[in-house]
Amino acid sequence: MKGGKPRTMRYGAAILAAVMLLALALGCAARNAGEPDGGAGGPAAAGEDAGAGGRSRDGESAIAGAEDEANHNGEDAANGETAHAENDGAGADEPAEPSVQADIPSLAEAYAGFFPIGAAITPEQTEGLMAELLKKHVNMLVAENVMKPSILQPTEGQFRFEQADKIVGFAKANGMEARFHTLVWHQQVPAWFFYDKDGKRMVDETDPAKREENKKLLLERLEKHVRAVVNHFKDDIKSWDVVNEVIEPADPGGMRNSEWYQIAGIDYIETAFRAAREAGGPDIKLYINDYNTNEPAKRDRLYELVKELLDRGVPIDGVGHQTHVSVDWPSAASLIESMRKFAELGLDNIVTEMDMSLYAWNDRRDYGDNIPESVIKKQADRYREFFEAFRDNKDLVSAVVFWGIADAHTWLHDFPVQGRTDAPLLFDKNLQAKPAFWSVIEAAKE
């Protein structure tokens, strides 16, 4: 007896355990003999999963992440044919790793006969996978933030061009055109612009003579800023957003009641355009940029302002239409109608900041990672609507610039609902082409 059990019982249990282990090993070997060896990274059988969500296509090796995470309508991102349904419920496979699809069309090449395709980027996106995605699909770049006054001249007289230079250098190195955004805005402008020589806020001044003195000082500061920035970039940038978002129909007179406007009226707009032209010469193109330009009230007030400035001889070359739209609003036709109105003044039109939210303005829902197939399809249909309109009116539209390139990075995350993500662009968060991408590609075919 040992531990309360006979020795013969212990020997019998050991023999039984050994027999069971041997049987299990033989069974596993027999089951694995018929499966392909995926350990070397080779292609899987046609239609089967390969690695972490990748799939083989037409006998080629599977590309990591080819199963588009946002592609909830089951459409194959490579050829438009029906694909396996994606598991978007509990227990789904791990998400694919980000990658750049080499075997899909280039957006820039698809629209080479119509207009450039651009994207807003950050300096960090000039390296890594995002840079490779940009190099494949766009031929125009604009800085999302680092060309704004608060970045370029945070302290009076001290300019910081390094981050903007990185984007411009990346554009040049890859044969892309660069745009500038923006010389003047009511946001992301350093406070020092709006304080007088005594350190007092200019808008708080009530003495008429002092207010006139402050206006002169503000316009001098603005002119110096514009001249310095344009002189720095004029050899590399030909397309400039000079002023941004100066119209607000709800404010007095329809002009945005910013500190710029309260202190200087519309003279700050005129000063910025004239300084830009004088510093940059006749070859650069100068734009006034705004959102919701399709709305009649805003469009008409912007038209009145631009016409007044043109009548004064202010050098405005075109209108930038931001085009932050949603799957529900507005119609492409309403935007084209606005473009025609400005074209009658001899002005160019650029789509400067396009993206398409999944949500209407007051929609507080959050789809999370489970975006309904119907919404993904609606986004694709709406992108097709816009790009068919741009294609058919290429005489009005000189460029289309997206405000970003993939859903991994967009200003619409947390806006206007904190904690909510959005998916407004043509590539998903793993940089894979969405149904909207294929709609835009199809729209290039007349």
Short mmCIF file of C-alpha atoms in Angstrom, two decimals:
data_model
loop_
_atom_site.label_atom_id
_atom_site.label_comp_id
_atom_site.label_asym_id
_atom_site.label_seq_id
_atom_site.Cartn_x
_atom_site.Cartn_y
_atom_site.Cartn_z
CA MET A 1 0.00 0.00 0.00
CA LYS A 2 1.23 3.53 -0.86
CA GLY A 3 -0.97 6.60 -0.52
CA GLY A 4 -3.88 4.35 0.29
CA LYS A 5 -3.86 2.49 -3.13
CA PRO A 6 -2.49 -0.93 -4.06
CA ARG A 7 0.68 -0.90 -6.25
CA THR A 8 -1.07 -3.04 -8.94
CA MET A 9 -3.80 -0.39 -9.34
CA ARG A 10 -1.19 2.33 -9.93
CA TYR A 11 0.59 0.24 -12.60
CA GLY A 12 -2.71 -0.41 -14.42
CA ALA A 13 -3.60 3.27 -14.52
CA ALA A 14 -0.21 4.20 -15.96
CA ILE A 15 -0.50 1.63 -18.76
CA LEU A 16 -4.02 2.86 -19.65
CA ALA A 17 -2.84 6.49 -19.85
CA ALA A 18 0.04 5.55 -22.18
CA VAL A 19 -2.30 3.70 -24.55
CA MET A 20 -4.67 6.73 -24.72
CA LEU A 21 -1.84 9.17 -25.53
CA LEU A 22 -0.57 6.93 -28.34
CA ALA A 23 -4.03 6.69 -29.89
CA LEU A 24 -4.48 10.48 -29.75
CA ALA A 25 -1.15 11.09 -31.48
CA LEU A 26 -1.97 8.67 -34.32
CA GLY A 27 -5.35 10.30 -34.85
CA CYS A 28 -3.89 13.82 -35.12
CA ALA A 29 -1.30 12.70 -37.66
CA ALA A 30 -3.95 11.10 -39.84
CA ARG A 31 -6.16 14.24 -39.74
CA ASN A 32 -3.34 16.66 -40.65
CA ALA A 33 -2.06 14.62 -43.56
CA GLY A 34 -4.72 16.01 -45.93
CA GLU A 35 -4.31 19.78 -45.16
CA PRO A 36 -2.09 22.23 -47.10
CA ASP A 37 1.03 23.45 -45.35
CA GLY A 38 0.43 27.13 -44.53
CA GLY A 39 3.48 27.50 -42.35
CA ALA A 40 5.68 28.79 -45.19
CA GLY A 41 3.25 31.56 -46.12
CA GLY A 42 2.18 30.01 -49.41
CA PRO A 43 -1.23 30.60 -51.03
CA ALA A 44 -4.24 28.78 -49.71
CA ALA A 45 -6.60 26.84 -51.90
CA ALA A 46 -8.85 29.07 -53.98
CA GLY A 47 -11.59 30.61 -51.89
CA GLU A 48 -10.14 29.50 -48.57
CA ASP A 49 -8.71 31.63 -45.79
CA ALA A 50 -4.99 32.22 -45.91
CA GLY A 51 -3.24 33.32 -42.79
CA ALA A 52 -4.88 36.18 -40.84
CA GLY A 53 -7.91 36.77 -42.98
CA GLY A 54 -6.10 36.96 -46.34
CA ARG A 55 -7.44 35.20 -49.44
CA SER A 56 -5.93 33.86 -52.60
CA ARG A 57 -7.27 35.29 -55.86
CA ASP A 58 -6.96 33.74 -59.29
CA GLY A 59 -4.11 31.48 -58.14
CA GLU A 60 -2.02 34.34 -56.74
CA SER A 61 -0.63 34.49 -53.22
CA ALA A 62 -3.03 35.86 -50.64
CA ILE A 63 -2.43 39.42 -49.51
CA ALA A 64 -2.59 40.02 -45.78
CA GLY A 65 -5.74 41.92 -44.94
CA ALA A 66 -7.43 41.45 -48.31
CA GLU A 67 -10.74 40.73 -46.62
CA ASP A 68 -11.97 44.32 -46.38
CA GLU A 69 -13.10 44.93 -42.82
CA ALA A 70 -15.67 47.50 -43.87
CA ASN A 71 -16.92 45.43 -46.79
CA HIS A 72 -20.08 44.21 -45.06
CA ASN A 73 -22.02 43.71 -48.27
CA GLY A 74 -19.89 40.70 -49.14
CA GLU A 75 -18.44 42.26 -52.29
CA ASP A 76 -14.97 41.02 -53.21
CA ALA A 77 -12.64 44.03 -53.08
CA ALA A 78 -10.54 42.70 -55.94
CA ASN A 79 -13.07 41.90 -58.63
CA GLY A 80 -16.54 42.94 -57.46
CA GLU A 81 -17.78 39.33 -57.32
CA THR A 82 -19.59 37.80 -54.37
CA ALA A 83 -17.26 36.92 -51.51
CA HIS A 84 -17.65 34.91 -48.34
CA ALA A 85 -19.92 36.53 -45.77
CA GLU A 86 -17.93 38.26 -43.08
CA ASN A 87 -18.38 37.26 -39.46
CA ASP A 88 -19.21 40.47 -37.63
CA GLY A 89 -20.60 38.90 -34.51
CA ALA A 90 -19.09 37.52 -31.35
CA GLY A 91 -16.19 35.16 -31.91
CA ALA A 92 -15.09 36.79 -35.19
CA ASP A 93 -11.55 36.21 -36.43
CA GLU A 94 -8.84 38.63 -35.41
CA PRO A 95 -8.80 41.75 -37.65
CA ALA A 96 -6.46 41.70 -40.62
CA GLU A 97 -3.23 43.61 -40.36
CA PRO A 98 -3.00 46.88 -42.34
CA SER A 99 -1.48 46.49 -45.80
CA VAL A 100 -1.50 48.19 -49.20
CA GLN A 101 -3.23 46.32 -52.00
CA ALA A 102 -0.94 46.24 -55.00
CA ASP A 103 -3.40 44.58 -57.39
CA ILE A 104 -6.10 47.25 -57.51
CA PRO A 105 -6.41 50.31 -59.79
CA SER A 106 -4.86 53.65 -58.88
CA LEU A 107 -7.36 56.44 -58.23
CA ALA A 108 -5.03 59.04 -59.71
CA GLU A 109 -4.52 56.98 -62.85
CA ALA A 110 -8.24 56.30 -63.20
CA TYR A 111 -8.95 60.05 -63.20
CA ALA A 112 -5.87 61.15 -65.14
CA GLY A 113 -8.10 62.30 -67.99
CA PHE A 114 -10.30 64.38 -65.71
CA PHE A 115 -8.57 66.01 -62.73
CA PRO A 116 -5.97 65.32 -60.03
CA ILE A 117 -6.94 63.25 -56.98
CA GLY A 118 -5.58 64.55 -53.69
CA ALA A 119 -5.52 63.86 -49.97
CA ALA A 120 -4.86 65.75 -46.76
CA ILE A 121 -2.06 64.21 -44.72
CA THR A 122 0.06 64.63 -41.60
CA PRO A 123 3.88 64.66 -41.59
CA GLU A 124 3.89 61.19 -40.00
CA GLN A 125 2.05 59.79 -43.01
CA THR A 126 5.00 60.47 -45.30
CA GLU A 127 6.48 57.20 -44.02
CA GLY A 128 5.25 53.64 -43.67
CA LEU A 129 2.18 51.95 -45.12
CA MET A 130 0.13 55.16 -45.28
CA ALA A 131 2.82 56.71 -47.45
CA GLU A 132 2.70 53.72 -49.79
CA LEU A 133 -1.09 54.01 -50.06
CA LEU A 134 -0.77 57.70 -50.90
CA LYS A 135 1.91 57.09 -53.51
CA LYS A 136 -0.30 54.56 -55.26
CA HIS A 137 -3.53 56.51 -55.31
CA VAL A 138 -3.06 60.30 -55.26
CA ASN A 139 -1.11 62.93 -57.18
CA MET A 140 -1.91 65.95 -55.00
CA LEU A 141 -1.28 66.54 -51.29
CA VAL A 142 -2.33 69.15 -48.75
CA ALA A 143 -1.40 69.46 -45.09
CA GLU A 144 -4.22 68.64 -42.73
CA ASN A 145 -2.96 71.03 -40.04
CA VAL A 146 0.72 71.95 -40.22
CA MET A 147 0.35 74.85 -42.66
CA LYS A 148 -2.09 76.74 -40.45
CA PRO A 149 -0.92 79.93 -38.68
CA SER A 150 -0.73 78.42 -35.19
CA ILE A 151 1.83 75.90 -36.44
CA LEU A 152 3.80 78.10 -38.83
CA GLN A 153 4.09 81.20 -36.62
CA PRO A 154 3.10 80.32 -33.04
CA THR A 155 5.10 83.28 -31.73
CA GLU A 156 5.32 86.57 -33.59
CA GLY A 157 8.31 86.59 -35.89
CA GLN A 158 9.29 82.97 -35.21
CA PHE A 159 8.39 80.68 -38.11
CA ARG A 160 8.44 76.91 -37.97
CA PHE A 161 8.34 75.39 -41.44
CA GLU A 162 9.85 71.97 -40.71
CA GLN A 163 6.65 69.91 -40.57
CA ALA A 164 5.10 71.56 -43.62
CA ASP A 165 8.39 71.20 -45.49
CA LYS A 166 8.28 67.45 -44.85
CA ILE A 167 4.95 67.15 -46.65
CA VAL A 168 6.05 69.35 -49.53
CA GLY A 169 9.28 67.37 -49.86
CA PHE A 170 7.36 64.09 -49.94
CA ALA A 171 5.07 65.46 -52.65
CA LYS A 172 8.01 66.61 -54.77
CA ALA A 173 9.88 63.33 -54.35
CA ASN A 174 6.86 61.40 -55.61
CA GLY A 175 5.81 63.62 -58.50
CA MET A 176 2.76 65.02 -56.69
CA GLU A 177 1.38 68.54 -56.69
CA ALA A 178 1.11 70.28 -53.31
CA ARG A 179 -1.69 72.56 -52.13
CA PHE A 180 -1.59 75.05 -49.27
CA HIS A 181 -4.20 75.14 -46.48
CA THR A 182 -4.66 77.78 -45.10
CA LEU A 183 -3.22 81.30 -44.72
CA VAL A 184 -6.13 82.74 -42.70
CA TRP A 185 -8.74 81.03 -40.52
CA HIS A 186 -10.71 81.90 -37.41
CA GLN A 187 -9.41 78.74 -35.74
CA GLN A 188 -5.83 77.51 -35.24
CA VAL A 189 -4.54 81.07 -35.28
CA PRO A 190 -2.24 82.21 -32.44
CA ALA A 191 -3.73 84.70 -30.01
CA TRP A 192 -0.88 87.20 -30.41
CA PHE A 193 -2.41 88.38 -33.67
CA PHE A 194 -5.33 89.89 -31.74
CA TYR A 195 -3.60 91.72 -28.87
CA ASP A 196 -2.58 95.34 -29.13
CA LYS A 197 0.86 96.75 -28.24
CA ASP A 198 -0.20 97.07 -24.61
CA GLY A 199 -1.27 93.44 -24.36
CA LYS A 200 -4.99 94.17 -24.46
CA ARG A 201 -7.47 92.23 -26.58
CA MET A 202 -8.26 94.30 -29.65
CA VAL A 203 -11.94 93.30 -29.69
CA ASP A 204 -12.40 94.80 -26.22
CA GLU A 205 -11.30 98.26 -27.35
CA THR A 206 -14.08 100.88 -27.47
CA ASP A 207 -12.18 104.04 -28.40
CA PRO A 208 -12.65 104.67 -32.17
CA ALA A 209 -9.14 106.02 -32.71
CA LYS A 210 -7.59 103.10 -30.85
CA ARG A 211 -9.75 100.64 -32.76
CA GLU A 212 -8.48 102.08 -36.05
CA GLU A 213 -4.92 101.78 -34.78
CA ASN A 214 -5.55 98.16 -33.82
CA LYS A 215 -7.02 97.40 -37.24
CA LYS A 216 -3.91 98.76 -38.90
CA LEU A 217 -1.68 96.70 -36.62
CA LEU A 218 -3.67 93.51 -37.25
CA LEU A 219 -3.51 93.96 -41.03
CA GLU A 220 0.23 94.64 -40.86
CA ARG A 221 0.75 91.42 -38.92
CA LEU A 222 -1.40 89.50 -41.39
CA GLU A 223 0.44 90.89 -44.39
CA LYS A 224 3.82 89.97 -42.90
CA HIS A 225 2.61 86.46 -42.19
CA VAL A 226 1.21 85.95 -45.68
CA ARG A 227 4.27 87.34 -47.41
CA ALA A 228 6.68 85.24 -45.36
CA VAL A 229 4.74 82.01 -45.90
CA VAL A 230 4.13 82.55 -49.61
CA ASN A 231 7.77 83.46 -50.18
CA HIS A 232 8.82 80.26 -48.45
CA PHE A 233 6.60 77.94 -50.51
CA LYS A 234 5.91 79.76 -53.77
CA ASP A 235 8.39 77.73 -55.84
CA ASP A 236 6.77 74.46 -54.79
CA ILE A 237 3.09 75.30 -54.27
CA LYS A 238 0.84 76.83 -56.91
CA SER A 239 -2.62 76.27 -55.36
CA TRP A 240 -3.41 78.22 -52.18
CA ASP A 241 -6.35 78.40 -49.78
CA VAL A 242 -5.96 82.02 -48.76
CA VAL A 243 -8.94 82.47 -46.44
CA ASN A 244 -11.07 79.74 -44.91
CA GLU A 245 -14.68 79.72 -43.67
CA VAL A 246 -15.45 83.43 -43.66
CA ILE A 247 -19.19 83.04 -44.37
CA GLU A 248 -21.75 82.30 -41.66
CA PRO A 249 -25.35 83.10 -42.69
CA ALA A 250 -26.51 83.12 -39.05
CA ASP A 251 -24.09 85.91 -38.10
CA PRO A 252 -24.76 89.62 -38.76
CA GLY A 253 -24.52 90.37 -42.45
CA GLY A 254 -23.80 86.74 -43.22
CA MET A 255 -20.10 87.17 -42.41
CA ARG A 256 -18.50 85.01 -39.74
CA ASN A 257 -18.20 87.22 -36.68
CA SER A 258 -14.60 86.22 -35.96
CA GLU A 259 -12.00 88.42 -34.32
CA TRP A 260 -10.64 89.09 -37.79
CA TYR A 261 -14.01 90.45 -38.90
CA GLN A 262 -14.79 92.33 -35.69
CA ILE A 263 -11.51 94.22 -35.90
CA ALA A 264 -11.00 94.65 -39.64
CA GLY A 265 -14.25 93.94 -41.50
CA ILE A 266 -13.64 92.34 -44.90
CA ASP A 267 -10.41 94.29 -45.28
CA TYR A 268 -8.53 91.33 -43.75
CA ILE A 269 -9.69 89.15 -46.64
CA GLU A 270 -8.58 91.71 -49.20
CA THR A 271 -5.23 92.17 -47.45
CA ALA A 272 -4.53 88.43 -47.46
CA PHE A 273 -5.30 87.99 -51.16
CA ARG A 274 -3.33 91.04 -52.26
CA ALA A 275 -0.30 90.10 -50.17
CA ALA A 276 -0.37 86.54 -51.50
CA ARG A 277 -0.47 87.71 -55.10
CA GLU A 278 2.30 90.24 -54.62
CA ALA A 279 4.52 87.71 -52.87
CA GLY A 280 3.74 84.74 -55.12
CA GLY A 281 3.35 86.38 -58.50
CA PRO A 282 0.82 85.75 -61.25
CA ASP A 283 1.37 82.00 -61.55
CA ILE A 284 -0.01 80.90 -58.18
CA LYS A 285 -3.76 80.28 -57.87
CA LEU A 286 -5.59 81.83 -54.91
CA TYR A 287 -8.79 80.34 -53.46
CA ILE A 288 -11.44 81.28 -50.94
CA ASN A 289 -12.47 78.07 -49.17
CA ASP A 290 -15.67 77.16 -47.29
CA TYR A 291 -18.04 74.34 -46.34
CA ASN A 292 -21.73 73.82 -47.22
CA THR A 293 -21.24 75.84 -50.40
CA ASN A 294 -24.16 73.92 -51.90
CA GLU A 295 -26.61 75.57 -49.49
CA PRO A 296 -28.30 78.50 -51.25
CA ALA A 297 -28.00 80.95 -48.32
CA LYS A 298 -24.30 80.32 -47.86
CA ARG A 299 -23.57 80.05 -51.57
CA ASP A 300 -25.29 83.32 -52.36
CA ARG A 301 -23.59 85.24 -49.55
CA LEU A 302 -20.22 83.87 -50.62
CA TYR A 303 -21.02 84.84 -54.21
CA GLU A 304 -21.85 88.40 -53.13
CA LEU A 305 -18.62 88.68 -51.18
CA VAL A 306 -16.46 87.33 -53.97
CA LYS A 307 -18.10 89.56 -56.55
CA GLU A 308 -17.57 92.61 -54.34
CA LEU A 309 -13.90 91.73 -53.87
CA LEU A 310 -13.40 91.06 -57.58
CA ASP A 311 -14.98 94.43 -58.35
CA ARG A 312 -12.34 95.96 -56.07
CA GLY A 313 -9.64 94.24 -58.07
CA VAL A 314 -8.83 91.66 -55.38
CA PRO A 315 -6.99 88.73 -57.03
CA ILE A 316 -9.23 85.71 -56.39
CA ASP A 317 -8.80 82.78 -58.79
CA GLY A 318 -11.26 80.25 -57.46
CA VAL A 319 -13.54 78.80 -54.82
CA GLY A 320 -12.70 75.78 -52.69
CA HIS A 321 -15.71 73.62 -51.88
CA GLN A 322 -14.87 71.55 -48.80
CA THR A 323 -17.56 68.91 -49.48
CA HIS A 324 -17.83 67.31 -46.06
CA VAL A 325 -20.98 65.37 -46.87
CA SER A 326 -22.90 62.40 -45.47
CA VAL A 327 -24.65 59.35 -46.85
CA ASP A 328 -27.91 61.34 -46.64
CA TRP A 329 -27.01 64.89 -47.67
CA PRO A 330 -26.58 66.86 -49.96
CA SER A 331 -27.17 65.99 -53.59
CA ALA A 332 -24.26 66.15 -55.98
CA ALA A 333 -26.42 68.25 -58.28
CA SER A 334 -26.68 71.01 -55.68
CA LEU A 335 -22.89 71.24 -55.44
CA ILE A 336 -22.50 71.37 -59.22
CA GLU A 337 -25.12 74.12 -59.33
CA SER A 338 -22.99 76.20 -56.96
CA MET A 339 -19.87 75.56 -59.00
CA ARG A 340 -21.63 76.82 -62.12
CA LYS A 341 -22.60 80.00 -60.31
CA PHE A 342 -18.98 80.78 -59.41
CA ALA A 343 -17.75 79.74 -62.84
CA GLU A 344 -19.93 82.54 -64.25
CA LEU A 345 -17.56 84.93 -62.46
CA GLY A 346 -14.65 83.34 -64.30
CA LEU A 347 -13.55 81.41 -61.19
CA ASP A 348 -12.12 77.93 -60.86
CA ASN A 349 -13.68 75.32 -58.54
CA ILE A 350 -11.84 72.74 -56.42
CA VAL A 351 -13.27 70.06 -54.13
CA THR A 352 -10.85 70.64 -51.27
CA GLU A 353 -11.81 68.44 -48.29
CA MET A 354 -14.09 65.61 -49.36
CA ASP A 355 -15.27 62.88 -47.04
CA MET A 356 -18.63 61.19 -46.44
CA SER A 357 -19.86 60.49 -42.92
CA LEU A 358 -21.98 57.44 -42.24
CA TYR A 359 -24.19 59.61 -40.04
CA ALA A 360 -26.58 62.48 -40.65
CA TRP A 361 -25.72 65.62 -38.69
CA ASN A 362 -28.06 64.96 -35.74
CA ASP A 363 -27.72 61.18 -35.79
CA ARG A 364 -26.30 60.13 -32.40
CA ARG A 365 -26.09 56.42 -33.17
CA ASP A 366 -22.82 54.52 -33.13
CA TYR A 367 -22.39 51.54 -35.44
CA GLY A 368 -19.00 50.69 -33.96
CA ASP A 369 -17.37 47.90 -35.97
CA ASN A 370 -20.74 46.53 -37.12
CA ILE A 371 -21.68 48.97 -39.86
CA PRO A 372 -24.86 47.72 -41.57
CA GLU A 373 -24.46 46.46 -45.11
CA SER A 374 -27.15 48.88 -46.23
CA VAL A 375 -25.11 51.85 -44.97
CA ILE A 376 -21.91 50.66 -46.65
CA LYS A 377 -23.83 50.23 -49.90
CA LYS A 378 -25.44 53.64 -49.55
CA GLN A 379 -22.03 55.24 -49.06
CA ALA A 380 -20.76 53.52 -52.19
CA ASP A 381 -23.80 54.65 -54.18
CA ARG A 382 -23.41 58.23 -52.95
CA TYR A 383 -19.72 58.36 -53.82
CA ARG A 384 -20.63 57.13 -57.29
CA GLU A 385 -23.22 59.92 -57.56
CA PHE A 386 -20.66 62.60 -56.71
CA PHE A 387 -17.88 61.30 -58.90
CA GLU A 388 -20.13 60.81 -61.89
CA ALA A 389 -21.16 64.45 -61.44
CA PHE A 390 -17.52 65.56 -61.17
CA ARG A 391 -16.64 63.50 -64.24
CA ASP A 392 -19.49 64.93 -66.28
CA ASN A 393 -18.54 68.47 -65.22
CA LYS A 394 -14.76 68.23 -65.50
CA ASP A 395 -14.77 71.67 -67.10
CA LEU A 396 -15.93 73.05 -63.72
CA VAL A 397 -13.83 70.90 -61.35
CA SER A 398 -10.05 71.26 -61.48
CA ALA A 399 -9.22 68.82 -58.64
CA VAL A 400 -10.82 66.57 -56.02
CA VAL A 401 -9.03 66.34 -52.67
CA PHE A 402 -10.08 63.96 -49.90
CA TRP A 403 -9.68 65.03 -46.28
CA GLY A 404 -7.64 61.95 -45.49
CA ILE A 405 -7.07 58.70 -47.32
CA ALA A 406 -8.22 55.88 -45.00
CA ASP A 407 -10.63 55.47 -42.10
CA ALA A 408 -7.72 54.84 -39.73
CA HIS A 409 -7.23 58.62 -39.58
CA THR A 410 -10.11 61.07 -39.94
CA TRP A 411 -11.22 64.21 -38.15
CA LEU A 412 -14.71 62.70 -37.91
CA HIS A 413 -13.64 60.29 -35.17
CA ASP A 414 -15.24 61.77 -32.02
CA PHE A 415 -17.07 64.46 -34.05
CA PRO A 416 -19.71 65.38 -33.18
CA VAL A 417 -20.15 62.37 -30.84
CA GLN A 418 -17.30 61.74 -28.42
CA GLY A 419 -16.07 58.14 -28.45
CA ARG A 420 -17.64 57.36 -31.81
CA THR A 421 -15.63 56.37 -34.84
CA ASP A 422 -16.69 57.09 -38.40
CA ALA A 423 -15.74 55.56 -41.74
CA PRO A 424 -15.93 58.40 -44.30
CA LEU A 425 -13.17 57.54 -46.77
CA LEU A 426 -12.51 55.07 -49.59
CA PHE A 427 -10.15 52.82 -47.63
CA ASP A 428 -10.91 51.17 -44.30
CA LYS A 429 -8.83 51.29 -41.13
CA ASN A 430 -6.65 48.47 -42.46
CA LEU A 431 -6.06 50.47 -45.67
CA GLN A 432 -8.20 48.09 -47.72
CA ALA A 433 -10.43 49.28 -50.56
CA LYS A 434 -14.09 49.65 -49.56
CA PRO A 435 -17.12 49.34 -51.85
CA ALA A 436 -16.98 53.15 -52.11
CA PHE A 437 -13.55 52.86 -53.73
CA TRP A 438 -14.89 50.60 -56.44
CA SER A 439 -17.81 52.94 -57.03
CA VAL A 440 -15.39 55.82 -57.58
CA ILE A 441 -13.31 53.68 -59.95
CA GLU A 442 -16.43 52.72 -61.89
CA ALA A 443 -17.49 56.37 -62.11
CA ALA A 444 -14.30 57.14 -64.04
CA LYS A 445 -15.59 55.04 -66.93
CA GLU A 446 -17.62 57.26 -69.20
#
